[in-house]
Coordinates of C-alpha atoms and ligand atoms in Angstrom, one line a residue:
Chain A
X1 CA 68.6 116.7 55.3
X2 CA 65.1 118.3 56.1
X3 CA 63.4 117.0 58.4
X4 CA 59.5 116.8 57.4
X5 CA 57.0 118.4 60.0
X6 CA 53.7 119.1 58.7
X7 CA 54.0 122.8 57.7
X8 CA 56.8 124.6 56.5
X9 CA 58.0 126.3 59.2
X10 CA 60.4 124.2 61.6
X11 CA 61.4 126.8 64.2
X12 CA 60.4 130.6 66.1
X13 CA 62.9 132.4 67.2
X14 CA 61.9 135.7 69.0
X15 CA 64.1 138.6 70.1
X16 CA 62.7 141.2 72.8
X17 CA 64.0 144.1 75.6
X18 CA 62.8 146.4 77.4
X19 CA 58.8 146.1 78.2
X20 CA 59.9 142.2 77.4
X21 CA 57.8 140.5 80.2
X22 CA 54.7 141.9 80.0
X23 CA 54.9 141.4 75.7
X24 CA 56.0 137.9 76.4
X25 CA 53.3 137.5 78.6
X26 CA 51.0 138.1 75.8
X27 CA 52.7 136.3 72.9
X28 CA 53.0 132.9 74.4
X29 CA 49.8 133.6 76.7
X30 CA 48.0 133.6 73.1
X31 CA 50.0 130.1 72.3
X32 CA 48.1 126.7 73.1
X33 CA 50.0 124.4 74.6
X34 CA 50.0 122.4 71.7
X35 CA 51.6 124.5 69.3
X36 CA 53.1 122.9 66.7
X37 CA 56.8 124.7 66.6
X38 CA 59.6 125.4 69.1
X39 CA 60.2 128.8 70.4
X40 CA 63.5 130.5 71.2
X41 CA 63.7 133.5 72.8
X42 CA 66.7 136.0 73.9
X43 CA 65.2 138.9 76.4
X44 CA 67.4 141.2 77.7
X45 CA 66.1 141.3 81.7
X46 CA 68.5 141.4 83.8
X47 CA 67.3 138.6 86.7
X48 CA 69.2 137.9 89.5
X49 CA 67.3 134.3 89.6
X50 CA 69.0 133.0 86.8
X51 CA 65.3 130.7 86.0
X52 CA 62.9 133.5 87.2
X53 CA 61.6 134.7 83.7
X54 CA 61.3 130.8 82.9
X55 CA 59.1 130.0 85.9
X56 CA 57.3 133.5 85.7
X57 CA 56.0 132.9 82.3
X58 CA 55.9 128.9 82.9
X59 CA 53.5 129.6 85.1
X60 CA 51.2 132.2 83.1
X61 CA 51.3 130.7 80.1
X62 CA 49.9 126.8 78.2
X63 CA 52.8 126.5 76.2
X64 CA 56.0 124.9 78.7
X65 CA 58.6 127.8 79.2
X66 CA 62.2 126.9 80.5
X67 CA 65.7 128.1 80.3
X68 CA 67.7 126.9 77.6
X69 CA 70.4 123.6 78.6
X70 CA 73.1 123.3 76.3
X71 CA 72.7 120.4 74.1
X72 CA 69.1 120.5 74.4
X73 CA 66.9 119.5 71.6
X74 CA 64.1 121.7 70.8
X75 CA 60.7 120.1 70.8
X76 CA 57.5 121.7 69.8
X77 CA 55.0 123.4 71.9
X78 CA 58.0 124.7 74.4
X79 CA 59.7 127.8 74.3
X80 CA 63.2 128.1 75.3
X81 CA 65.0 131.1 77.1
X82 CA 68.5 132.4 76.7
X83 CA 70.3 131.9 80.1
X84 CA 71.5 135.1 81.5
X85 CA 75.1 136.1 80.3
X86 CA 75.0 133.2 77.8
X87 CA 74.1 133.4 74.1
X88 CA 72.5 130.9 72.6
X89 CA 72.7 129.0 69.0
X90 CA 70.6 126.7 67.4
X91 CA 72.8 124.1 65.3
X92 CA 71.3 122.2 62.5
X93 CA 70.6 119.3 64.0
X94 CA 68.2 120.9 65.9
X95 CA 70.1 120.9 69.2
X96 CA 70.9 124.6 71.7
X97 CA 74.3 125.0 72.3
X98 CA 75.4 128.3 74.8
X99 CA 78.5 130.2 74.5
X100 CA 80.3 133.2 76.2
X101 CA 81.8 134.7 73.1
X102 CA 81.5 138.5 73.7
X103 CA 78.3 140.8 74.6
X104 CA 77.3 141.9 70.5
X105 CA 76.0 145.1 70.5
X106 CA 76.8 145.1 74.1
X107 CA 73.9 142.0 74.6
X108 CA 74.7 139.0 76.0
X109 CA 72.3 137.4 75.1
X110 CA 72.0 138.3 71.6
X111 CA 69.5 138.1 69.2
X112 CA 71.4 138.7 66.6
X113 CA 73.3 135.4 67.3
X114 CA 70.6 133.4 67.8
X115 CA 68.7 135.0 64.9
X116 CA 71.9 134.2 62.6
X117 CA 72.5 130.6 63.8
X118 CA 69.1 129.6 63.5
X119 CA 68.7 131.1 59.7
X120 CA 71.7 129.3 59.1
X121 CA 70.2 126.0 60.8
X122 CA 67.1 126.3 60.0
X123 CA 66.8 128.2 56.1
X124 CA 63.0 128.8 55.0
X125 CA 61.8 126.6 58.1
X126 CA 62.3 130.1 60.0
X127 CA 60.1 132.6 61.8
X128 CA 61.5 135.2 63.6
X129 CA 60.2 138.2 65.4
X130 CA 61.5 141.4 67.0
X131 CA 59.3 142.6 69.8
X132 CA 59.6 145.8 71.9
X133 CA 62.9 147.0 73.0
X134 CA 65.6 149.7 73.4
X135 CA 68.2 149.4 71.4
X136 CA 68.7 147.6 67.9
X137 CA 69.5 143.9 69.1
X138 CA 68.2 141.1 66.4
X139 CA 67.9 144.1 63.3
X140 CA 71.2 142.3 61.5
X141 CA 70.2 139.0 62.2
X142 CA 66.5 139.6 60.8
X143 CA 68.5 140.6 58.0
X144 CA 70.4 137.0 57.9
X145 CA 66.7 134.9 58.0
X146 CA 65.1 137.1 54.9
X147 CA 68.6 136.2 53.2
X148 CA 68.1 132.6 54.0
X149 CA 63.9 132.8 53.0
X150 CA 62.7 133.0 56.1
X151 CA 59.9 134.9 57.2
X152 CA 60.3 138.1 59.3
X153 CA 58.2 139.5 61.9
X154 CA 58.4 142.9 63.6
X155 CA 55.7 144.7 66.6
X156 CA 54.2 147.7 65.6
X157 CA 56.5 150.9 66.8
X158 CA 53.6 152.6 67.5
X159 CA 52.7 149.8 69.6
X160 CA 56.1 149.3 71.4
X161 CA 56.8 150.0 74.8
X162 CA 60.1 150.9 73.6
X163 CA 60.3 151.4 69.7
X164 CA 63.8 151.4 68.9
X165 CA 64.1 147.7 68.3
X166 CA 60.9 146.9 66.3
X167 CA 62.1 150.3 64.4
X168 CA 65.5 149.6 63.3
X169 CA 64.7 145.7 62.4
X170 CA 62.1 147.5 60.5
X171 CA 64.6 150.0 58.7
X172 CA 67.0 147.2 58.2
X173 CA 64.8 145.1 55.7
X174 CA 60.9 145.0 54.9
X175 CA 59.6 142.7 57.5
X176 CA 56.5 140.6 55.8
X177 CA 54.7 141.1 58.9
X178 CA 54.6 144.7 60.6
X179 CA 51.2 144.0 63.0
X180 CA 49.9 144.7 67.0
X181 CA 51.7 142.6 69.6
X182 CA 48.3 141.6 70.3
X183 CA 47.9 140.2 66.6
X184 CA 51.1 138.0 66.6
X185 CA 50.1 135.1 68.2
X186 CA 47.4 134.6 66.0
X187 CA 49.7 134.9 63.3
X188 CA 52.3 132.0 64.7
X189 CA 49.0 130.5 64.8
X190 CA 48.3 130.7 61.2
X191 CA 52.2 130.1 59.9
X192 CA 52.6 126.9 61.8
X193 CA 49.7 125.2 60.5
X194 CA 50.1 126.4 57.0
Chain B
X1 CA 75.0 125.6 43.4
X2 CA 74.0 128.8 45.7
X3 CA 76.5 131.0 47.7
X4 CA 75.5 129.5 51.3
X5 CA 76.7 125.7 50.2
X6 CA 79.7 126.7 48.6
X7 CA 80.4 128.8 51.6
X8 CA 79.8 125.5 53.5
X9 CA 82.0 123.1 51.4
X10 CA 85.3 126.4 51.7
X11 CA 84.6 126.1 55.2
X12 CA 85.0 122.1 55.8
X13 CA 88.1 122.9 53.3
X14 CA 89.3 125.8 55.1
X15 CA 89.2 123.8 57.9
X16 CA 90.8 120.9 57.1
X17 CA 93.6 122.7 55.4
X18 CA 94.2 124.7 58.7
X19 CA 94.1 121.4 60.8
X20 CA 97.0 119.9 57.8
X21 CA 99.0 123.0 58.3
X22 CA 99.1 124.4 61.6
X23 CA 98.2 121.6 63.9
X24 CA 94.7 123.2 65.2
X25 CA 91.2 121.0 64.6
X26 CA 88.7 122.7 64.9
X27 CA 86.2 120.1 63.9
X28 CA 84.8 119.4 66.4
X29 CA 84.1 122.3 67.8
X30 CA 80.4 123.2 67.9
X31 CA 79.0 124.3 64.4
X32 CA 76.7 127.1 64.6
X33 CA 79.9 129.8 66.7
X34 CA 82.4 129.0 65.0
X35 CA 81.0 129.6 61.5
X36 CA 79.0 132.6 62.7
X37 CA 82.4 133.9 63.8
X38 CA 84.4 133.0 60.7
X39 CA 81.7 134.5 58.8
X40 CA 82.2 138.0 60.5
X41 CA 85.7 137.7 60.3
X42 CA 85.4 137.0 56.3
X43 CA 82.6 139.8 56.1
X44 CA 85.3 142.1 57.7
X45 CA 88.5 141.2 55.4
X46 CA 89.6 142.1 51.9
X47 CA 89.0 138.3 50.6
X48 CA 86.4 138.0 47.8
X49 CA 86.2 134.4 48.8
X50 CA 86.6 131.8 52.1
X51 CA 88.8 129.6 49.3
X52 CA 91.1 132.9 48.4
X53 CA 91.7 133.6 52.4
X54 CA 92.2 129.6 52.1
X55 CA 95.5 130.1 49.6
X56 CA 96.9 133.0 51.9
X57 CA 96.3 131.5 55.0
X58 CA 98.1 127.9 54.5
X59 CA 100.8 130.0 52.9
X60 CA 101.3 132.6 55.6
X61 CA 101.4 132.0 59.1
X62 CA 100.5 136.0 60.5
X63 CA 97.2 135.5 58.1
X64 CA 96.9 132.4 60.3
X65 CA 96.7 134.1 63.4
X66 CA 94.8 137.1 62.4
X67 CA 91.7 134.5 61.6
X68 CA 92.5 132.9 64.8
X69 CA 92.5 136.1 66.8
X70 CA 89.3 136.8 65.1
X71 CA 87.6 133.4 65.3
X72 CA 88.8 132.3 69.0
X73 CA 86.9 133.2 72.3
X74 CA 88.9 134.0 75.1
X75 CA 87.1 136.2 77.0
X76 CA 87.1 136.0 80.9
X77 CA 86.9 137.8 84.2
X78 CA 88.1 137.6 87.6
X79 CA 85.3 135.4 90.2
X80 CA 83.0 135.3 87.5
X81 CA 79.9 133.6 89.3
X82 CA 80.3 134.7 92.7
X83 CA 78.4 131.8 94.0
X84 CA 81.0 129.5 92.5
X85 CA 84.0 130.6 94.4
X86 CA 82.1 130.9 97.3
X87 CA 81.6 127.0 96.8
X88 CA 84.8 126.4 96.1
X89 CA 85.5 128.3 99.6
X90 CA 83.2 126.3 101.5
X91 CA 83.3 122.5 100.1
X92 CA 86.3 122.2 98.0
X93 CA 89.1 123.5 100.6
X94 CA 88.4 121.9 103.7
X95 CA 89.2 118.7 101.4
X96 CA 92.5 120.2 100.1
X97 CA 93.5 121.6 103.7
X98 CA 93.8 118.1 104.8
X99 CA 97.0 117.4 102.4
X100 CA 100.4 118.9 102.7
X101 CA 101.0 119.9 99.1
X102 CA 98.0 120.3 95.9
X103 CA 98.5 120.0 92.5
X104 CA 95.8 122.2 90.4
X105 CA 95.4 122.4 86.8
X106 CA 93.6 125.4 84.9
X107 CA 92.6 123.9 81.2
X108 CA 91.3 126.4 78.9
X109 CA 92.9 129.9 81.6
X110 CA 93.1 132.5 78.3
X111 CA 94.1 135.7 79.7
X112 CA 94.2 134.1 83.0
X113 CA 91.6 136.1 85.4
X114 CA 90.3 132.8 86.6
X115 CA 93.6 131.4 87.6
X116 CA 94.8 134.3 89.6
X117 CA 91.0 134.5 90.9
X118 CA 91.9 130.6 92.4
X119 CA 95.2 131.7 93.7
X120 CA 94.0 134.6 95.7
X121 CA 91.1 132.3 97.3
X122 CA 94.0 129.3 98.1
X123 CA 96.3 132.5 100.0
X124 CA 93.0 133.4 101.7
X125 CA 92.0 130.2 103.2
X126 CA 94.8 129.3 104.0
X127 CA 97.1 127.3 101.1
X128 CA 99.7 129.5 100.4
X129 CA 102.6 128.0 99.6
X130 CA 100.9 124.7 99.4
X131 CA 100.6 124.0 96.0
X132 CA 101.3 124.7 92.4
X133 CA 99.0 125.8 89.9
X134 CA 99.2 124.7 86.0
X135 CA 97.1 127.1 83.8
X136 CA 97.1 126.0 80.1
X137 CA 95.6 127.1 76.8
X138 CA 96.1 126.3 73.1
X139 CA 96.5 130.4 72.6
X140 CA 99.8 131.3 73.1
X141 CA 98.7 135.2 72.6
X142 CA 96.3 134.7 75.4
X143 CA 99.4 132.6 77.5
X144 CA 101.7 135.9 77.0
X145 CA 98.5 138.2 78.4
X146 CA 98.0 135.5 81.4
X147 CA 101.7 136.0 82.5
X148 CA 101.9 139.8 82.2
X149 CA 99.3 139.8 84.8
X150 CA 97.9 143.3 83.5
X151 CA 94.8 144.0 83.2
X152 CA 92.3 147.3 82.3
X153 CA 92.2 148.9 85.3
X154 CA 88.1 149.9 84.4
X155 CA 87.0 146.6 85.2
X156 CA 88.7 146.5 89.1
X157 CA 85.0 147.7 89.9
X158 CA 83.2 144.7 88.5
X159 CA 85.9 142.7 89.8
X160 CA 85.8 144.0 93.3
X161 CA 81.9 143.3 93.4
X162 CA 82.6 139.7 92.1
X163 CA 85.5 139.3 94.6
X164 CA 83.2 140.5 97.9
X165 CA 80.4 138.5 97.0
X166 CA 82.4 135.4 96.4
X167 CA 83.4 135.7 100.0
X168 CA 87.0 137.9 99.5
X169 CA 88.4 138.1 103.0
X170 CA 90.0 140.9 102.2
X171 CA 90.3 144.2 100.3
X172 CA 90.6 143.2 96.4
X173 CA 93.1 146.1 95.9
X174 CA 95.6 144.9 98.1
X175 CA 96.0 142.5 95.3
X176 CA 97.2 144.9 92.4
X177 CA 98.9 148.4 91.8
X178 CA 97.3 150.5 89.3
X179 CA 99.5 152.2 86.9
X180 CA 98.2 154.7 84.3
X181 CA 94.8 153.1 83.2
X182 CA 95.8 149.5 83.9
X183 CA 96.2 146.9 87.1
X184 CA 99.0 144.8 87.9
X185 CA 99.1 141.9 89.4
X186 CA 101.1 141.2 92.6
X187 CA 104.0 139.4 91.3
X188 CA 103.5 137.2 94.5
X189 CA 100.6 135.7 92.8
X190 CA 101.9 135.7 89.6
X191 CA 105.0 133.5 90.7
X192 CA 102.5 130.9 92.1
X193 CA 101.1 130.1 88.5
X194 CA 102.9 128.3 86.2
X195 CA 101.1 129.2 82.1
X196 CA 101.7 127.0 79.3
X197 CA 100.4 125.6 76.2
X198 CA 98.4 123.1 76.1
X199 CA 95.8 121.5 72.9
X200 CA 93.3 119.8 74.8
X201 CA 92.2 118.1 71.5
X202 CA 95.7 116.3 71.0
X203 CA 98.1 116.9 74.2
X204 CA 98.1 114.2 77.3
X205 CA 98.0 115.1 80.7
X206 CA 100.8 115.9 82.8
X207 CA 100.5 114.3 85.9
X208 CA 98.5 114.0 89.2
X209 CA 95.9 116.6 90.3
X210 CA 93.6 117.2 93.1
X211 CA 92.1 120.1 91.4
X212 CA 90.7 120.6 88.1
X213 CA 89.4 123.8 86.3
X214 CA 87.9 123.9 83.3
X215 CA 85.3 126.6 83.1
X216 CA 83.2 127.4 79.7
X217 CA 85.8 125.2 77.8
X218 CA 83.8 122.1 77.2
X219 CA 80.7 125.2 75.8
X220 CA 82.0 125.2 72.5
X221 CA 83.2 121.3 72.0
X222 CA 80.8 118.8 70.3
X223 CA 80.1 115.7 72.4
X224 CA 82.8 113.5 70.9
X225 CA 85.4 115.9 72.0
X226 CA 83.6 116.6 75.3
X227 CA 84.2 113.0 76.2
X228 CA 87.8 112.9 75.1
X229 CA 88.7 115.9 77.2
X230 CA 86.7 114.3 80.8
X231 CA 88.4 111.4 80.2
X232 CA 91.8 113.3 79.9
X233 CA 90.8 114.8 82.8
X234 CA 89.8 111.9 84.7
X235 CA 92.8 109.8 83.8
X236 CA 94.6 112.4 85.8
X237 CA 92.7 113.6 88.7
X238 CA 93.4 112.0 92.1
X239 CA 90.5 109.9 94.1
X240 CA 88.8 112.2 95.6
X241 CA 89.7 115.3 93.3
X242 CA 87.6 118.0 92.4
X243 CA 86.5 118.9 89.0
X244 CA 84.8 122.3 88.3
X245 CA 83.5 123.3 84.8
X246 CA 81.2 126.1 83.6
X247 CA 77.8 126.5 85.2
X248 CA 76.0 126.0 81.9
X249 CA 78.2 122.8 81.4
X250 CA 77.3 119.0 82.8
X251 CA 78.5 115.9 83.4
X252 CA 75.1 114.2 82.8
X253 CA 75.3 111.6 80.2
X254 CA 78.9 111.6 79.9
X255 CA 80.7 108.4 80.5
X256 CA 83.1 109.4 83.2
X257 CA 79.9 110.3 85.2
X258 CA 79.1 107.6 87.2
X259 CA 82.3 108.1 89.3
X260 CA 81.5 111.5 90.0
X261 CA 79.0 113.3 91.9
X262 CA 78.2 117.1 92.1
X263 CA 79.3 118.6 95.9
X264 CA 77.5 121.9 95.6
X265 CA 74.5 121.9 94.2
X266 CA 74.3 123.9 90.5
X267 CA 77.8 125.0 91.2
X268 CA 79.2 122.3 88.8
X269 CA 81.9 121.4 91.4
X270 CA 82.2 117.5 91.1
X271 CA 83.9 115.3 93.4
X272 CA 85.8 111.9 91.8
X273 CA 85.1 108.8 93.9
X274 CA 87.6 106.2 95.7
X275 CA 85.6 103.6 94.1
Ligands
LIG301 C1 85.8 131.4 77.0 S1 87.4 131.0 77.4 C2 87.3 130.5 79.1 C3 88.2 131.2 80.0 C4 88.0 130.9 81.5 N1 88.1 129.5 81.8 C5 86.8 131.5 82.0 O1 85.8 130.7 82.2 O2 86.7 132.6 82.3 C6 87.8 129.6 76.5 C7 89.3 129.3 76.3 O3 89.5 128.0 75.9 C8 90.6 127.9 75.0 N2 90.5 126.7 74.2 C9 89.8 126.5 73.1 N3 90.1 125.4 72.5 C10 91.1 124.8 73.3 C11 91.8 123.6 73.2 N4 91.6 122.7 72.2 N5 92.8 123.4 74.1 C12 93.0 124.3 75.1 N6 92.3 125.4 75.2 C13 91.4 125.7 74.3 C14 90.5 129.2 74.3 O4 91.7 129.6 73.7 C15 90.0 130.2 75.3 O5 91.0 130.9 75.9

């Protein structure tokens, strides 16, 4: 069954590539550390310090950032990061597992596999957002959370470091939100307290 | 009733029927990768519904195994994690150097990379001819692969890198021939493996072992089966045996736990006590 937070939403799940750092710098920067939802995000950046994104942006940002542990359960007001090489699910009851099926659409990380386990877990309860990026990583599985009533998020192209991402999630279904990186934290704002 | 919960309820079904017929439970395997992969490999067949691939499948057993080929993940490489086998190099030989003969078992090889990546590092430092090597898997299509010993010759590079920086003593390609666009393995190697199958959900051990493998196995188990399989493995493993699973994988808050302790730090190399 549901379980009964405050607003509707239950979960964000965030999928971003190249220009990834600096836009998740800004995203969660904008994020206080007690906001209300979990965050899960796949970037492809290749790190040889498997934790270095974690600590970089732990340390920027209010909101706790870590890597991902299998079997963790997602709390609010943290947000978790793929591990590198791993791909990471969000099961219904709320837990991460990580798995080494193949790379999809050659990412491994994918956020089209977290996108699609977490509409699956997680139904209407479900934000997700497709940042800047090459490629078109997390366009099917935006597709999977509107099936599932969630609400969809997409960065600007114009706006994109690299706009191939944001511009195939956006050619792939109507995203309810099309807005300025610098606008979406207000708008995770807004959603999680609604 | 909407689409999504009946494709739920065909699934538990589908499941269950598969388990009845064939022998393979996957219940408890992790939820959210298995159905996202059943769900691709239903997107991509000719079945109108999960319940008509149901009739075919219990009915026919090459429909079986063209789900299971589609649904199971038996990807691997050769020294995946560098840092691992040089671990294994450093703190887990010196152990096994001290007796005359090892036993080592491989739960979960697939196509086997990892197995012949352990018996090149044993003839390296120093073991060959000292022990026997058991590398098991529930895939018998995977198993044949694993034997064969061939493998596309296009990832030699990767594997070359991985192989240096695990601390290879040698030149990687002393270890295969290539023919057209693939690598064989030396049969040398190949004769020190013995591959067969294995369910770690319903099969018992077979026997003594200093040395246990099991790398991004447990990944895809739910706790319940996690714990079956350690204990399996535990029931089995010498005092003073090694245990290795996948970097992402842990023995904290298991029950076998408290007789282990982790010899190299992150590496996920465990060490069983004489307690
Ligand atoms: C991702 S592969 C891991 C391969 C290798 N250990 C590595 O890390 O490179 C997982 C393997 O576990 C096997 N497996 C899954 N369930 C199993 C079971 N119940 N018993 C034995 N093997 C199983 C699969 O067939 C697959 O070959």
């Amino acid at each position: 069954m549901d379980r009964k937070g405050n607003g509707r939403f239950r979960a964000v799940v965030i999928g971003v590539s190249t220009g990834g750092v600096e836009a998740l710098k800004i995203l969660l920067g904008g994020l206080q550390a007690s906001y209300p939802l979990p965050i899960l995000i796949v970037a492809h950046i290749a790190s040889e310090a498997s934790n270095g994104l974690a600590l970089l942006l732990d340390d920027f940002c209010s909101v706790r950032v870590k890597e991902a542990d299998e079997l963790e359960e997602i709390v609010p007001g943290t947000a978790y990061i793929a591990p590198p090489n791993y791909h990471m699910q969000l099961e219904r009851d709320g837990k991460i597992t990580l798995s080494v099926d193949p790379p999809v659409n050659f990412a491994r990380p994918s956020a089209d596999v977290l996108f699609e386990t977490a509409a699956d877990a997680m139904g209407a309860g479900l934000i997700a957002v497709v940042l800047t990026g090459a490629g078109s990583d997390g366009s099917i599985g935006l597709k999977a959370v509107a099936a599932k009533g969630g609400t969809t998020v997409v960065q600007c192209p114009m706006n994109a470091v690299a706009d191939s991402m944001p511009k195939s999630a956006a050619a792939v279904i109507k995203p309810d939100y099309v807005m300025p990186l610098e606008r979406i934290p207000e708008l995770l704002i807004q959603l999680a307290w609604e | 009733m909407d689409q999504d919960e009946l494709f739920d309820i065909e699934l538990r079904l589908l499941l269950s029927g598969i388990n009845q017929a064939y022998g393979y439970d996957f219940t408890d395997y992790s939820e959210a990768s298995l159905k996202r992969r059943i769900m691709h490999w239903f997107v991509n067949s000719d079945y109108a519904t999960l319940s008509d691939a149901q009739a075919r499948i219990l009915r026919d057993r090459d429909a079986f195994e063209s789900l299971l080929r589609g649904i199971t993940v038996n990807v691997s490489e050769m020294f995946r994690d560098p840092p691992f086998f040089k671990a294994m190099r450093e703190t887990v030989i010196p152990h096994l150097l001290t007796y005359p003969f090892v036993k080592i078992w491989h739960a979960g090889c697939a196509t086997g990379e990892e197995a012949y990546s352990t018996a090149i590092l044993l003839n390296e430092e120093g073991m060959a001819g000292r022990f026997r090597m058991y590398a098991t898997d529930i895939n018998n299509a995977v198993l044949q692969k694993a034997r064969d010993g061939i493998f596309p010759l296009k990832e030699m590079q990767r594997y070359t890198r991985n192989y240096q920086s695990g601390g290879g003593k040698k030149s990687f390609s002393d270890y295969y021939t290539a023919r057209y666009d693939h690598a064989i393995m030396m049969p040398a190697l190949r004769e020190q493996i013995v591959f067969a199958s294995h369910n770690l959900v319903v099969d018992s051990d077979f026997g003594e072992m200093h040395l246990i493998l099991c790398r991004n196995v447990l990944i895809y188990f739910k706790p319940t089966l996690k714990e079956r399989v350690l204990f399996l493995f535990d029931n089995c493993l010498l005092p003073g045996g090694f245990l290795c699973i996948g970097l992402k994988e842990s023995l904290e808050g298991r029950k076998i736990a408290s007789r282990y302790s982790e010899v190299a730090p992150k590496m996920r190399i465990y060490r069983k006590s004489y307690g």
